[in-house]
CSV table of C-alpha atoms (C1' of nucleotides) in Angstrom, one decimal:
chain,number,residue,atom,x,y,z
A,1,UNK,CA,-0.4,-23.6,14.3
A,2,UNK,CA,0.9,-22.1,11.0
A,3,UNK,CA,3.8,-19.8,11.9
A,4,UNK,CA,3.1,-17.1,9.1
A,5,UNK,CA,4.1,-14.4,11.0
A,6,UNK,CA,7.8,-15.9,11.1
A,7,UNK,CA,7.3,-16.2,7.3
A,8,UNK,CA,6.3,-12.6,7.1
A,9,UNK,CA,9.5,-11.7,9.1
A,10,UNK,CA,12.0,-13.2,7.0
A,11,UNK,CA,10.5,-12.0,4.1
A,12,UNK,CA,10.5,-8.7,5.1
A,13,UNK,CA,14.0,-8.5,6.7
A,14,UNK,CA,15.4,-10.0,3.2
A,15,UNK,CA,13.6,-7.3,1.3
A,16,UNK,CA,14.5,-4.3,3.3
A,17,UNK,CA,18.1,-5.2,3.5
A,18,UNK,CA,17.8,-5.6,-0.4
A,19,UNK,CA,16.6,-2.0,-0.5
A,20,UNK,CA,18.8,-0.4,1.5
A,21,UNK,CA,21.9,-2.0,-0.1
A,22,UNK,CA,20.3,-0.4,-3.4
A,23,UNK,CA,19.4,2.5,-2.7
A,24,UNK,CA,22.7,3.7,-1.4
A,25,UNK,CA,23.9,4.6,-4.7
A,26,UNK,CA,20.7,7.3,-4.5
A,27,UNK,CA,22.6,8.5,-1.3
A,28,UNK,CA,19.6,7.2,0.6
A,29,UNK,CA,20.8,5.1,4.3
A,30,UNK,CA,19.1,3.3,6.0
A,31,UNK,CA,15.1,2.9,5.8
A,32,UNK,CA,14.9,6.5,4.8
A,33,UNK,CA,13.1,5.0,1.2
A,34,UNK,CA,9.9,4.3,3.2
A,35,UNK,CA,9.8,8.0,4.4
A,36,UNK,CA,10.3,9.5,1.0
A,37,UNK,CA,7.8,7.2,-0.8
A,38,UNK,CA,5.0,8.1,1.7
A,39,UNK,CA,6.1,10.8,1.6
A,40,UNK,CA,5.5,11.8,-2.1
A,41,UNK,CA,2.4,9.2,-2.4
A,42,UNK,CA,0.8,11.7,0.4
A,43,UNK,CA,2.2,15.1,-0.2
A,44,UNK,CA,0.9,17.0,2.8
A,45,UNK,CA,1.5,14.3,5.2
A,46,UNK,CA,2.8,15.1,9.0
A,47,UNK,CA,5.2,12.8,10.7
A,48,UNK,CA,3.0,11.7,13.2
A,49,UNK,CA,0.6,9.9,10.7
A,50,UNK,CA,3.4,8.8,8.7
A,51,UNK,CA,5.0,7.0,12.0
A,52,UNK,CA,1.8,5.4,12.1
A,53,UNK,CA,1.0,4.2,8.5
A,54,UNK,CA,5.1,2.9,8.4
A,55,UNK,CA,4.6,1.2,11.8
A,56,UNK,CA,7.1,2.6,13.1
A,57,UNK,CA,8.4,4.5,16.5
A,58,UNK,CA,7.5,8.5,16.2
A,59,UNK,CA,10.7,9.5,17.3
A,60,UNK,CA,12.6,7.5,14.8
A,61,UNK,CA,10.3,8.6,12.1
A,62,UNK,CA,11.2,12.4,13.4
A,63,UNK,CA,14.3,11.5,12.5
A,64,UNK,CA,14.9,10.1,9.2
A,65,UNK,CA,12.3,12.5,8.4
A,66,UNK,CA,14.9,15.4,9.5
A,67,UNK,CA,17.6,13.7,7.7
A,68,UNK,CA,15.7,13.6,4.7
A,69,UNK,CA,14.8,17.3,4.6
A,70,UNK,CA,18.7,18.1,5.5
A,71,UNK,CA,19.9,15.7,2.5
A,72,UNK,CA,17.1,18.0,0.3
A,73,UNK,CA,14.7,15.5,-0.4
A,74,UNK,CA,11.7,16.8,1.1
A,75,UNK,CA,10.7,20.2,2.9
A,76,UNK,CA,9.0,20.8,6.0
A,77,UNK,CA,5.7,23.2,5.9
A,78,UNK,CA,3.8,25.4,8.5
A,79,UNK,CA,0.8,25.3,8.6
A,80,UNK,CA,-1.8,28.3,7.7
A,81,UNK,CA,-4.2,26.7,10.7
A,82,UNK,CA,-2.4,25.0,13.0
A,83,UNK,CA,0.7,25.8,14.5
A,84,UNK,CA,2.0,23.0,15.7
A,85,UNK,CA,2.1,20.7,12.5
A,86,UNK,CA,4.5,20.8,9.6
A,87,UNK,CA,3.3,19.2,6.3
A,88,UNK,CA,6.2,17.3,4.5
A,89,UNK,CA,6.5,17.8,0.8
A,90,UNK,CA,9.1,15.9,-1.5
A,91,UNK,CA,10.9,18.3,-3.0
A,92,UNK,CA,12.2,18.2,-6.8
A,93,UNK,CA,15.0,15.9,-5.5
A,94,UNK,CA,12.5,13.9,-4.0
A,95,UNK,CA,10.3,13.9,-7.0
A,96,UNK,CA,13.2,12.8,-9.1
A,97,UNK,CA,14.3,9.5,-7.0
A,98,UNK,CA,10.4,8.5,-6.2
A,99,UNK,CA,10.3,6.8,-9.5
A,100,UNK,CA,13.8,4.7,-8.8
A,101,UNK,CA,12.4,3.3,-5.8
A,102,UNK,CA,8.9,2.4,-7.2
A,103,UNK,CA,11.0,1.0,-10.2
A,104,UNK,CA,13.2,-1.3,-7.6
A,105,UNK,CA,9.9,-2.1,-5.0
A,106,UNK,CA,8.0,-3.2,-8.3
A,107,UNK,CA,10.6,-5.0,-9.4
A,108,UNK,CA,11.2,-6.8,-5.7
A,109,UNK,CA,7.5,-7.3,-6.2
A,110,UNK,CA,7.7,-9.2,-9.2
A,111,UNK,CA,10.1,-11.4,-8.0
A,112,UNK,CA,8.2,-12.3,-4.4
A,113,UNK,CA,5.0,-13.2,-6.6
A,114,UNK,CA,7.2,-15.1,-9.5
A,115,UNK,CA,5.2,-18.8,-10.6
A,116,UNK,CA,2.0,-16.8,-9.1
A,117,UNK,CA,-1.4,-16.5,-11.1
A,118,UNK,CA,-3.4,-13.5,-11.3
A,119,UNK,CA,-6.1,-15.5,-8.6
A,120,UNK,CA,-2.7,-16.0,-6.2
A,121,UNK,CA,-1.8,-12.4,-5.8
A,122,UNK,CA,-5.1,-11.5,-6.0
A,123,UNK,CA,-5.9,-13.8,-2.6
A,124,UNK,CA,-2.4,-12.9,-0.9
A,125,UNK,CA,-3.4,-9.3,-1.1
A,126,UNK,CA,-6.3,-9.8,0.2
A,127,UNK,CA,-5.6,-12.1,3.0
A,128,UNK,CA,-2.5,-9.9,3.8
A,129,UNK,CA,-4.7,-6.6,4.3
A,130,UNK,CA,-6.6,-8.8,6.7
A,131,UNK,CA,-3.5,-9.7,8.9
A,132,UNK,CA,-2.4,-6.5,8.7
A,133,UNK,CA,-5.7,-4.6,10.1
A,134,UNK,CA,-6.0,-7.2,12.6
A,135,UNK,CA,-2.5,-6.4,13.8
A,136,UNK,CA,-2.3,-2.5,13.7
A,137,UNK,CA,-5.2,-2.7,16.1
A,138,UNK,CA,-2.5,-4.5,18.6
A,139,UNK,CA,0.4,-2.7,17.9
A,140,UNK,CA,-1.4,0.8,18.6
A,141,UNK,CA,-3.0,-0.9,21.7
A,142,UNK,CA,0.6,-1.9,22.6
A,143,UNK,CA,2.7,1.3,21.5
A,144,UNK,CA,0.3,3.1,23.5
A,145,UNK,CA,1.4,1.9,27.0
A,146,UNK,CA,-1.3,-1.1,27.0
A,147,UNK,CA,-0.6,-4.4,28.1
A,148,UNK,CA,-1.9,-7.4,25.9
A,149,UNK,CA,-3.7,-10.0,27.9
A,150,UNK,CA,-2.7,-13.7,26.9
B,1,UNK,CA,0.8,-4.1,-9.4
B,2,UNK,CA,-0.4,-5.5,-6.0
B,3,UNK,CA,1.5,-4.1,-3.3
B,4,UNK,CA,2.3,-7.0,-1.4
B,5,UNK,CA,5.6,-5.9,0.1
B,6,UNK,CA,4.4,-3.2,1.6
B,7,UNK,CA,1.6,-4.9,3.8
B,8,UNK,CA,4.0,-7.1,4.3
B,9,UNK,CA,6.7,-4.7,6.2
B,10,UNK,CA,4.0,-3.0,7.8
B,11,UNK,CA,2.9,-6.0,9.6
B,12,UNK,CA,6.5,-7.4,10.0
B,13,UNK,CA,7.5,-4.2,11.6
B,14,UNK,CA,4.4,-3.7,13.6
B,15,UNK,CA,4.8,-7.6,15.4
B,16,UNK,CA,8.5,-7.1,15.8
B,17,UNK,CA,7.4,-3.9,18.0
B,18,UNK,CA,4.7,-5.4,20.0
B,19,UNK,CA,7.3,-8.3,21.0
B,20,UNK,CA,10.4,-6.2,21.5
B,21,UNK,CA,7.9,-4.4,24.1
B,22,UNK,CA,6.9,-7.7,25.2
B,23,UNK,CA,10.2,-9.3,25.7
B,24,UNK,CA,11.4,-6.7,28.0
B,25,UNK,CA,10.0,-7.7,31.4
B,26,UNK,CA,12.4,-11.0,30.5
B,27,UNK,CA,15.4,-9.4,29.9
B,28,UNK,CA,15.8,-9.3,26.3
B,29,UNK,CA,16.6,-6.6,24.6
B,30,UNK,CA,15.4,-5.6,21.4
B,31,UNK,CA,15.5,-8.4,18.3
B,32,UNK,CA,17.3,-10.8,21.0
B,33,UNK,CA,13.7,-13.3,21.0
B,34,UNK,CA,14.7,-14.0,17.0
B,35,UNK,CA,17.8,-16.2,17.7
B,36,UNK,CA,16.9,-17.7,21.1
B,37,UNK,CA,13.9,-19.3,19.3
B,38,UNK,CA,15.9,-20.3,16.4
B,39,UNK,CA,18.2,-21.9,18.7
B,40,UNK,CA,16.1,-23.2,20.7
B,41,UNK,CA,14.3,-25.0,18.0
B,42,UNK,CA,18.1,-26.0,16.4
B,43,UNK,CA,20.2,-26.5,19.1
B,44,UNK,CA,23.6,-27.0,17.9
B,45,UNK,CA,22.9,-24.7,15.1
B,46,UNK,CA,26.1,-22.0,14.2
B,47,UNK,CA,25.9,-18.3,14.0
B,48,UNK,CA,26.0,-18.2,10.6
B,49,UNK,CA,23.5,-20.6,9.5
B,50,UNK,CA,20.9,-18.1,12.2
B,51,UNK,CA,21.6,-15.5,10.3
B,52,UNK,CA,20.9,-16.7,7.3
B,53,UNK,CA,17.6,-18.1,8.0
B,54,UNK,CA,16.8,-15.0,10.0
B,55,UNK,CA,18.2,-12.7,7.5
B,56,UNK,CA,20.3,-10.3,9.2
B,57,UNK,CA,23.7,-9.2,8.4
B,58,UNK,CA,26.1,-11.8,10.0
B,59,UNK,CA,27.8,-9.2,12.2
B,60,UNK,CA,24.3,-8.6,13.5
B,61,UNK,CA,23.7,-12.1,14.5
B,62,UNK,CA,27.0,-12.7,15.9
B,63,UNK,CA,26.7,-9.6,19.0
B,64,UNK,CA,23.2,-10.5,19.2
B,65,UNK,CA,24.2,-13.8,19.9
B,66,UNK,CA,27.4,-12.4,21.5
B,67,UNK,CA,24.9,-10.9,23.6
B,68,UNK,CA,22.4,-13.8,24.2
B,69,UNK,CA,25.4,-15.3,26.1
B,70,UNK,CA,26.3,-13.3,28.2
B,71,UNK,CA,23.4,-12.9,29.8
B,72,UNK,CA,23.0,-16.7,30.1
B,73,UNK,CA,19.8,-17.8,27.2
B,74,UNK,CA,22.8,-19.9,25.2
B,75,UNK,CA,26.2,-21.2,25.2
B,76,UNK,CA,28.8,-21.9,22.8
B,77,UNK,CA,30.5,-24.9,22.7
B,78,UNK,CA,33.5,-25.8,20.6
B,79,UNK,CA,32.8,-28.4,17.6
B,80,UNK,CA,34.9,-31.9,18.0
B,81,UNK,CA,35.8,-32.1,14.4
B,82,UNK,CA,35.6,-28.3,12.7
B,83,UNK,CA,37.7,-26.0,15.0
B,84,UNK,CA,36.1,-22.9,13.5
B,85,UNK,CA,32.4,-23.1,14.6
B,86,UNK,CA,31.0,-22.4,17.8
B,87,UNK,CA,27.7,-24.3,18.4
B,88,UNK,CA,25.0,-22.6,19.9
B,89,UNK,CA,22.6,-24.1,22.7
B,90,UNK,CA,19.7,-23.1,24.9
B,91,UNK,CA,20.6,-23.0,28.7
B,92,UNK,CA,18.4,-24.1,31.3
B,93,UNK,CA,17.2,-19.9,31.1
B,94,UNK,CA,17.0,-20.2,27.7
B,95,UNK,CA,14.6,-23.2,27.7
B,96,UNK,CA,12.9,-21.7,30.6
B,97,UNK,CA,12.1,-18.5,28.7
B,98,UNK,CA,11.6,-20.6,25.7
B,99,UNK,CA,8.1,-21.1,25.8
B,100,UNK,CA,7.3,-17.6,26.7
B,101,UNK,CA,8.0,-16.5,23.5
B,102,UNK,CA,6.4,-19.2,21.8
B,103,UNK,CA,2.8,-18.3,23.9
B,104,UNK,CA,3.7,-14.7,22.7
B,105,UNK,CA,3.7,-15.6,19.1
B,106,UNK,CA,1.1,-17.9,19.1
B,107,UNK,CA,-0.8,-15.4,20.2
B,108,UNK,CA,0.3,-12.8,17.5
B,109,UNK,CA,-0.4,-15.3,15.1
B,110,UNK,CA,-4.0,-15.8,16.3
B,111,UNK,CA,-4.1,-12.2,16.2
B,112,UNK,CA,-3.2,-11.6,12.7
B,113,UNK,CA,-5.3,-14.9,11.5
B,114,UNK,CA,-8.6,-13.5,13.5
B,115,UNK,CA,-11.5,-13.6,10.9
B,116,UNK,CA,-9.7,-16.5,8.7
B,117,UNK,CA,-11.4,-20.0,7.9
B,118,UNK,CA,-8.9,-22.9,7.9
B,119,UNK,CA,-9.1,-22.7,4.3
B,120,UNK,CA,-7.6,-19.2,3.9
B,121,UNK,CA,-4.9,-20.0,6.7
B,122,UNK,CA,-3.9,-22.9,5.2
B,123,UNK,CA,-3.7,-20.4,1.9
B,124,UNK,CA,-1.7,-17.6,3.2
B,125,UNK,CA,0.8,-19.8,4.7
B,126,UNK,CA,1.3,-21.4,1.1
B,127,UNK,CA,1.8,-18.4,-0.6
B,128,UNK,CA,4.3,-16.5,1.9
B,129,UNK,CA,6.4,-19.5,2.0
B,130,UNK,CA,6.4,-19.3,-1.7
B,131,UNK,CA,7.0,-15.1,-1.4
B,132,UNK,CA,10.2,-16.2,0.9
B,133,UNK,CA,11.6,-18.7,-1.2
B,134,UNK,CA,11.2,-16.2,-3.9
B,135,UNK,CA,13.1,-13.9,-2.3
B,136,UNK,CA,15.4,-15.3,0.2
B,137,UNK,CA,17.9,-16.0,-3.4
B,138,UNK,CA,17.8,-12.4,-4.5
B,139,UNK,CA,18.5,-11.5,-1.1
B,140,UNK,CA,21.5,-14.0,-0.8
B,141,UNK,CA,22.7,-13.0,-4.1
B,142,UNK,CA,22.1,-9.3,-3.2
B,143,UNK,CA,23.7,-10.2,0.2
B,144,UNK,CA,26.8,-11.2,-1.6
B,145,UNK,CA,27.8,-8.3,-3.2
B,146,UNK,CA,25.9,-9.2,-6.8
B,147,UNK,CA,24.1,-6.4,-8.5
B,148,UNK,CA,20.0,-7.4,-9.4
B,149,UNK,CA,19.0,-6.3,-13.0
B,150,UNK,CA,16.1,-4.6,-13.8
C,1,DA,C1',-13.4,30.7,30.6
C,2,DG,C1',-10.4,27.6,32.7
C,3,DT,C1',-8.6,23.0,33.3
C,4,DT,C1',-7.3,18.6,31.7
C,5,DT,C1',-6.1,15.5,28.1
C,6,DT,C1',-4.4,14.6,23.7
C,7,DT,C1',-1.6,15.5,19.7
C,8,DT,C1',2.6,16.7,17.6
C,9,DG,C1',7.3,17.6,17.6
C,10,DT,C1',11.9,17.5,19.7
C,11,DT,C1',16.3,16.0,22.2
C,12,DG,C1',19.3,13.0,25.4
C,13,DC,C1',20.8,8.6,25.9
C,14,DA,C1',21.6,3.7,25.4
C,15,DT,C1',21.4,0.1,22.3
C,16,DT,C1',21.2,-2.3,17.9
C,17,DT,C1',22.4,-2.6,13.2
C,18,DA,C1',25.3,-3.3,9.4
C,19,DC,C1',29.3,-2.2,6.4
C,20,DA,C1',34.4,-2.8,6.1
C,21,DA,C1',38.2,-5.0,7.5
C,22,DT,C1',40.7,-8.7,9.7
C,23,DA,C1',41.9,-13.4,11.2
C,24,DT,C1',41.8,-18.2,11.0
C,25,DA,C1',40.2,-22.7,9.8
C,26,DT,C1',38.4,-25.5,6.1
C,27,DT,C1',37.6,-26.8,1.4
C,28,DT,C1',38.7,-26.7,-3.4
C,29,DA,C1',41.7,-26.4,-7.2
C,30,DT,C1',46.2,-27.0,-9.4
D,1,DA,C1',51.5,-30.8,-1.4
D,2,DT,C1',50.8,-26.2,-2.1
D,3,DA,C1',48.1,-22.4,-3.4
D,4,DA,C1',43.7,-20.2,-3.9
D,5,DA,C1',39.1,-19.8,-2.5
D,6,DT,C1',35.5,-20.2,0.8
D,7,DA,C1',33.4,-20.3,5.4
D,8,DT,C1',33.1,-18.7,10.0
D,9,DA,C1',33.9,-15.6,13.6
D,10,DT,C1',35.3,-11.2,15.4
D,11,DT,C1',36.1,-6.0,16.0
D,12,DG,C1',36.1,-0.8,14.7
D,13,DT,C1',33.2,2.6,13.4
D,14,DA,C1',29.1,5.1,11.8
D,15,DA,C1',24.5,5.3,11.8
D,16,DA,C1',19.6,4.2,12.9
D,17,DT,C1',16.4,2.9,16.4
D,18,DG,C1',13.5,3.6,20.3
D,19,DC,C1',12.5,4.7,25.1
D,20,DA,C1',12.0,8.6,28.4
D,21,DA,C1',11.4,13.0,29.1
D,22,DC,C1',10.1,17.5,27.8
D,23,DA,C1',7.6,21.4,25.4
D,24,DA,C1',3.9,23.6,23.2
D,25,DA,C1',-0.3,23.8,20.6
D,26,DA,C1',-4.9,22.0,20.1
D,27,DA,C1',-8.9,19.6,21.5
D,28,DA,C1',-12.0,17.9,24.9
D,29,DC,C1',-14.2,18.5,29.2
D,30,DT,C1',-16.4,20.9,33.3
DNA sequence: AGTTTTTTGTTGCATTTACAATATATTTAT
DNA sequence: ATAAATATATTGTAAATGCAACAAAAAACT
């Protein structure tokens, strides 16, 4: 049994503690970069979805969302139809750290896929979208109360 | 620019959910399962050296591990020759809950590798241990107070 | 239309996480 | 041998995380 999923782990620990030690100086804390930068790649969004596309708990997201539209990164939006959403914009603040943090996630980038060829990132993207449909499917089963049977 | 990373923390984040939920009918509370395995698998391995090839702020590892012992998965016990390390063992819980875990993430991993031949297994656990190595320096260097360039 | 279920958002609370600072043992350098 | 640097462990503090519970709007069902 290959243990890639412990590979995965450690890989994303290492980057996401790389992150948020570098995007302090943006006066960004903790994991509140992968808010923003779904946040301005989906202008519109609502914190539910954006919970679910981060993988992360709905509450949390609720708040570092909140924290992020106190700090004046994004704004909150009523909705014309529906009263119960609120569509998250970045805000010019937002608009003007966005590119820092695709600058620093490119550059992470560049360094996970360094001796790769063009055929090597190519296939890890690929197979990763695969692991990472296969597992959403489980983690919504799971978040939502359901018990995995193994 | 392929966005590895981010499939990559989606599916980190999403496993380390499912198991945290998991892990609670045995008594271990959230990111706890990460350094029983490891010392289960190392036994006699230091608090440092887990952290390290977790990745996790040392602090973290140490009142996770702090943690871990009191409520009886490991114990410390004093090094003959090097008064300032604490090794860390399994107890007879720890063992017993052991392979628990490990059924757990075989599982996940079966999971996340449904649909894949041998080939593309074999593959994907190439590259990501390539991705880690890549980026388990930065992260030490990062880790260490350095500034990255770029 | 009325009822039930689902979706979305929020808050209380307990816990984990990590930075900063401290302490002590060990190793390296002079 | 002594001093400086490094390795290891710990604690104080501030903040994020996530479960449980709640509320209200919307959607689905009868």
């Amino acid at each position: 049994m290959r243990e890639i999923l412990r590979e995965i782990g450690m890989i994303a620990r290492a980057l996401d503690s790389i992150s948020n030690i570098e995007f302090k100086e943006l006066e960004l804390t903790k994991g509140q970069y992968l808010y923003l930068v779904r946040i301005c790649e989906n202008p519109g969004i609502i914190q539910e979805k954006a919970a679910e596309i981060i993988k992360v708990d709905r509450t949390t997201a609720a708040r570092a969302i909140q924290k992020l539209e106190m700090n004046g990164f994004i704004e909150k939006k009523d909705d014309q139809h529906n009263k119960k959403i609120k569509k998250l914009f970045p805000t010019e603040k937002g608009k003007t750290v966005y590119p820092i943090i695709k600058r620093e996630h490119d550059y992470s980038n560049s360094v996970a896929l360094e001796g790769f060829s063009d055929n090597e990132v190519e296939t890890i993207f690929d197979l990763l979208q695969r692991v990472r449909k296969n597992v959403e499917k489980d983690w919504e089963f799971v978040k939502k109360g359901n018990k995995r049977n193994y």
